[in-house]
Coordinates of N, CA and C in Angstrom, one line a residue:
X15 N 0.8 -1.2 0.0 CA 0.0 0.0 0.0 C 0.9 1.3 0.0
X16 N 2.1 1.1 0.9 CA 2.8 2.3 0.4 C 3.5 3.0 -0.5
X17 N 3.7 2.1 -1.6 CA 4.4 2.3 -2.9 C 3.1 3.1 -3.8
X18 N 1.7 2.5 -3.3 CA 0.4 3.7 -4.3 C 0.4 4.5 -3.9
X19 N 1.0 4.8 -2.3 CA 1.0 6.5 -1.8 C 1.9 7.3 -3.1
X20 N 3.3 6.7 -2.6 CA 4.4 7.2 -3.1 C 4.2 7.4 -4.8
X21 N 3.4 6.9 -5.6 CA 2.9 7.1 -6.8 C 2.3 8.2 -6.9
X22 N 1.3 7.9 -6.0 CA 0.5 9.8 -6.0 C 1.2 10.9 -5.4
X23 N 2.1 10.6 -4.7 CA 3.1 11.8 -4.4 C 3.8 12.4 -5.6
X24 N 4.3 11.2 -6.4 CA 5.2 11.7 -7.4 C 4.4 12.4 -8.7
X25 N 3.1 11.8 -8.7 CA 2.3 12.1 -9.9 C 1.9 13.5 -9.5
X26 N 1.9 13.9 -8.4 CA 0.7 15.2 -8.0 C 2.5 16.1 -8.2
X27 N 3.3 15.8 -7.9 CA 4.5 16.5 -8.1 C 4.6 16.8 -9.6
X28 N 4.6 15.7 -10.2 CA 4.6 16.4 -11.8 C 3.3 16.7 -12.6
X29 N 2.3 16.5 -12.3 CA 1.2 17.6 -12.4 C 1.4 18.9 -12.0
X30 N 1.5 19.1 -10.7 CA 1.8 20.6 -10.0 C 2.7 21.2 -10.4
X31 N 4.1 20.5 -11.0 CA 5.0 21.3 -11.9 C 4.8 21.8 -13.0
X32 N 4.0 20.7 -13.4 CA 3.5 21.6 -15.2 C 2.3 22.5 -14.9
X33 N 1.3 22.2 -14.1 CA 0.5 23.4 -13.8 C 1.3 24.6 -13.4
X34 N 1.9 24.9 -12.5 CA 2.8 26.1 -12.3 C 3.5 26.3 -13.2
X35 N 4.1 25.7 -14.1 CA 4.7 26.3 -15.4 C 4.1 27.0 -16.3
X36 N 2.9 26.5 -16.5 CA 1.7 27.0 -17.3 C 1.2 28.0 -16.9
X37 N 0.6 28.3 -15.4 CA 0.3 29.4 -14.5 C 1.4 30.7 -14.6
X38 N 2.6 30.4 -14.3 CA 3.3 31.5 -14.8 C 4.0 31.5 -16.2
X39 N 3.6 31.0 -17.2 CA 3.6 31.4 -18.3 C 4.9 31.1 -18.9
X40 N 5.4 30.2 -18.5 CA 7.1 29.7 -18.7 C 7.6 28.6 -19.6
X41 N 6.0 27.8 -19.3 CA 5.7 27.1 -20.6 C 4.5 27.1 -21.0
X42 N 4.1 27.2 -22.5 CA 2.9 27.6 -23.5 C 2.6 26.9 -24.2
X43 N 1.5 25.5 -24.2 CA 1.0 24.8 -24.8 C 0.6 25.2 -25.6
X44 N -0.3 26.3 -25.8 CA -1.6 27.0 -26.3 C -1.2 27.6 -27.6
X45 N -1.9 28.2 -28.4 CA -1.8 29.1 -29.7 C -1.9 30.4 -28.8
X46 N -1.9 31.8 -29.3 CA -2.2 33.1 -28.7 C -3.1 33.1 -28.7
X47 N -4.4 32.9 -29.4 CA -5.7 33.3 -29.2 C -6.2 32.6 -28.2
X48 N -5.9 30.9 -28.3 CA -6.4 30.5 -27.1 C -5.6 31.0 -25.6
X49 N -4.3 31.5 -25.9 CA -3.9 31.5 -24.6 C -4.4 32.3 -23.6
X50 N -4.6 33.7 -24.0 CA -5.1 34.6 -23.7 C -6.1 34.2 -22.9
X51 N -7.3 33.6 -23.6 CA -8.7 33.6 -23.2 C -8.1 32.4 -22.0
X52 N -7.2 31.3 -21.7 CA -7.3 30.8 -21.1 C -6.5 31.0 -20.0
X53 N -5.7 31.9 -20.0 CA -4.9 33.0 -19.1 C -6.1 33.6 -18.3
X54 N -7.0 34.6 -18.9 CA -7.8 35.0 -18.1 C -9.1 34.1 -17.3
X55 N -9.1 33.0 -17.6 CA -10.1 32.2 -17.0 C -9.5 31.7 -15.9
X56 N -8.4 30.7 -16.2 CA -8.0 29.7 -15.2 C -6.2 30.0 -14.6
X57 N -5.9 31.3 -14.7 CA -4.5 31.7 -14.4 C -4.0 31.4 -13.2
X58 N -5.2 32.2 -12.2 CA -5.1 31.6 -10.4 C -5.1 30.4 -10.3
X59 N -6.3 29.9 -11.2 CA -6.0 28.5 -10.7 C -4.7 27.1 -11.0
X60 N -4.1 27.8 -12.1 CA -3.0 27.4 -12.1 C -2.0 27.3 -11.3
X61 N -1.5 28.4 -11.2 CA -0.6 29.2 -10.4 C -0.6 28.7 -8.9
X62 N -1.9 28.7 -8.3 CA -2.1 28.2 -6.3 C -2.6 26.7 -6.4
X63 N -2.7 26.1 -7.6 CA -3.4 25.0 -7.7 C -2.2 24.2 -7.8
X64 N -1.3 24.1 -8.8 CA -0.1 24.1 -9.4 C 0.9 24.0 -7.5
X65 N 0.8 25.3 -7.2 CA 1.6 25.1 -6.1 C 1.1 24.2 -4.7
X66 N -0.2 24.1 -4.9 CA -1.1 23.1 -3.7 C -0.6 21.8 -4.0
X67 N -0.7 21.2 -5.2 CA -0.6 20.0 -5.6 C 1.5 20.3 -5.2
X68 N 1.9 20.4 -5.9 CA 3.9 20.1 -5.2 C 3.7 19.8 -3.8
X69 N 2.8 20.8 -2.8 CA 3.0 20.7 -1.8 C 2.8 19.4 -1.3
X70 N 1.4 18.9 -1.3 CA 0.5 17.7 -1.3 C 1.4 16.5 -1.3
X71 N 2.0 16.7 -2.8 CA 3.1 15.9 -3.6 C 4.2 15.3 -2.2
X72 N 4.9 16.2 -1.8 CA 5.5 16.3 -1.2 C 5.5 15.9 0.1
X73 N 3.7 16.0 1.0 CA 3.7 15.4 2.2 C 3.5 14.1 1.7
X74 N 3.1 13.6 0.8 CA 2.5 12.5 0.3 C 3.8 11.4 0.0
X75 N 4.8 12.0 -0.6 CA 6.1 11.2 -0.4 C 6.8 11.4 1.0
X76 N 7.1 12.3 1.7 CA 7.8 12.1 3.1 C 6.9 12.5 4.1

């Protein structure tokens, strides 16, 4: 059972990395037109979401 923790630790770590990459704009999946529109919708949520999840990640492995 502890090795499925340690999976979701690691998976919520690289989710929450690429969410905060995307949140601050460091890395850009998107075309311009979509980015924009999707900048202003879901930016916070990237950005604190992005940083919740590493954290999570993190108690979740140690």
């Amino acid at each position: 059972m502890e090795s499925i923790d340690s999976f979701y630790g690691y998976f919520n770590l690289v989710l929450g990395s690429t969410m905060t990459l995307i949140g601050f704009r460091v890395y850009r999946p998107f075309t311009k037109e979509k980015e924009e529109a999707m900048y202003k919708k879901f930016g916070n949520f990237f950005k604190y979401g992005g940083i919740a999840l590493i954290v999570w990640g993190l108690i979740k492995i140690f």
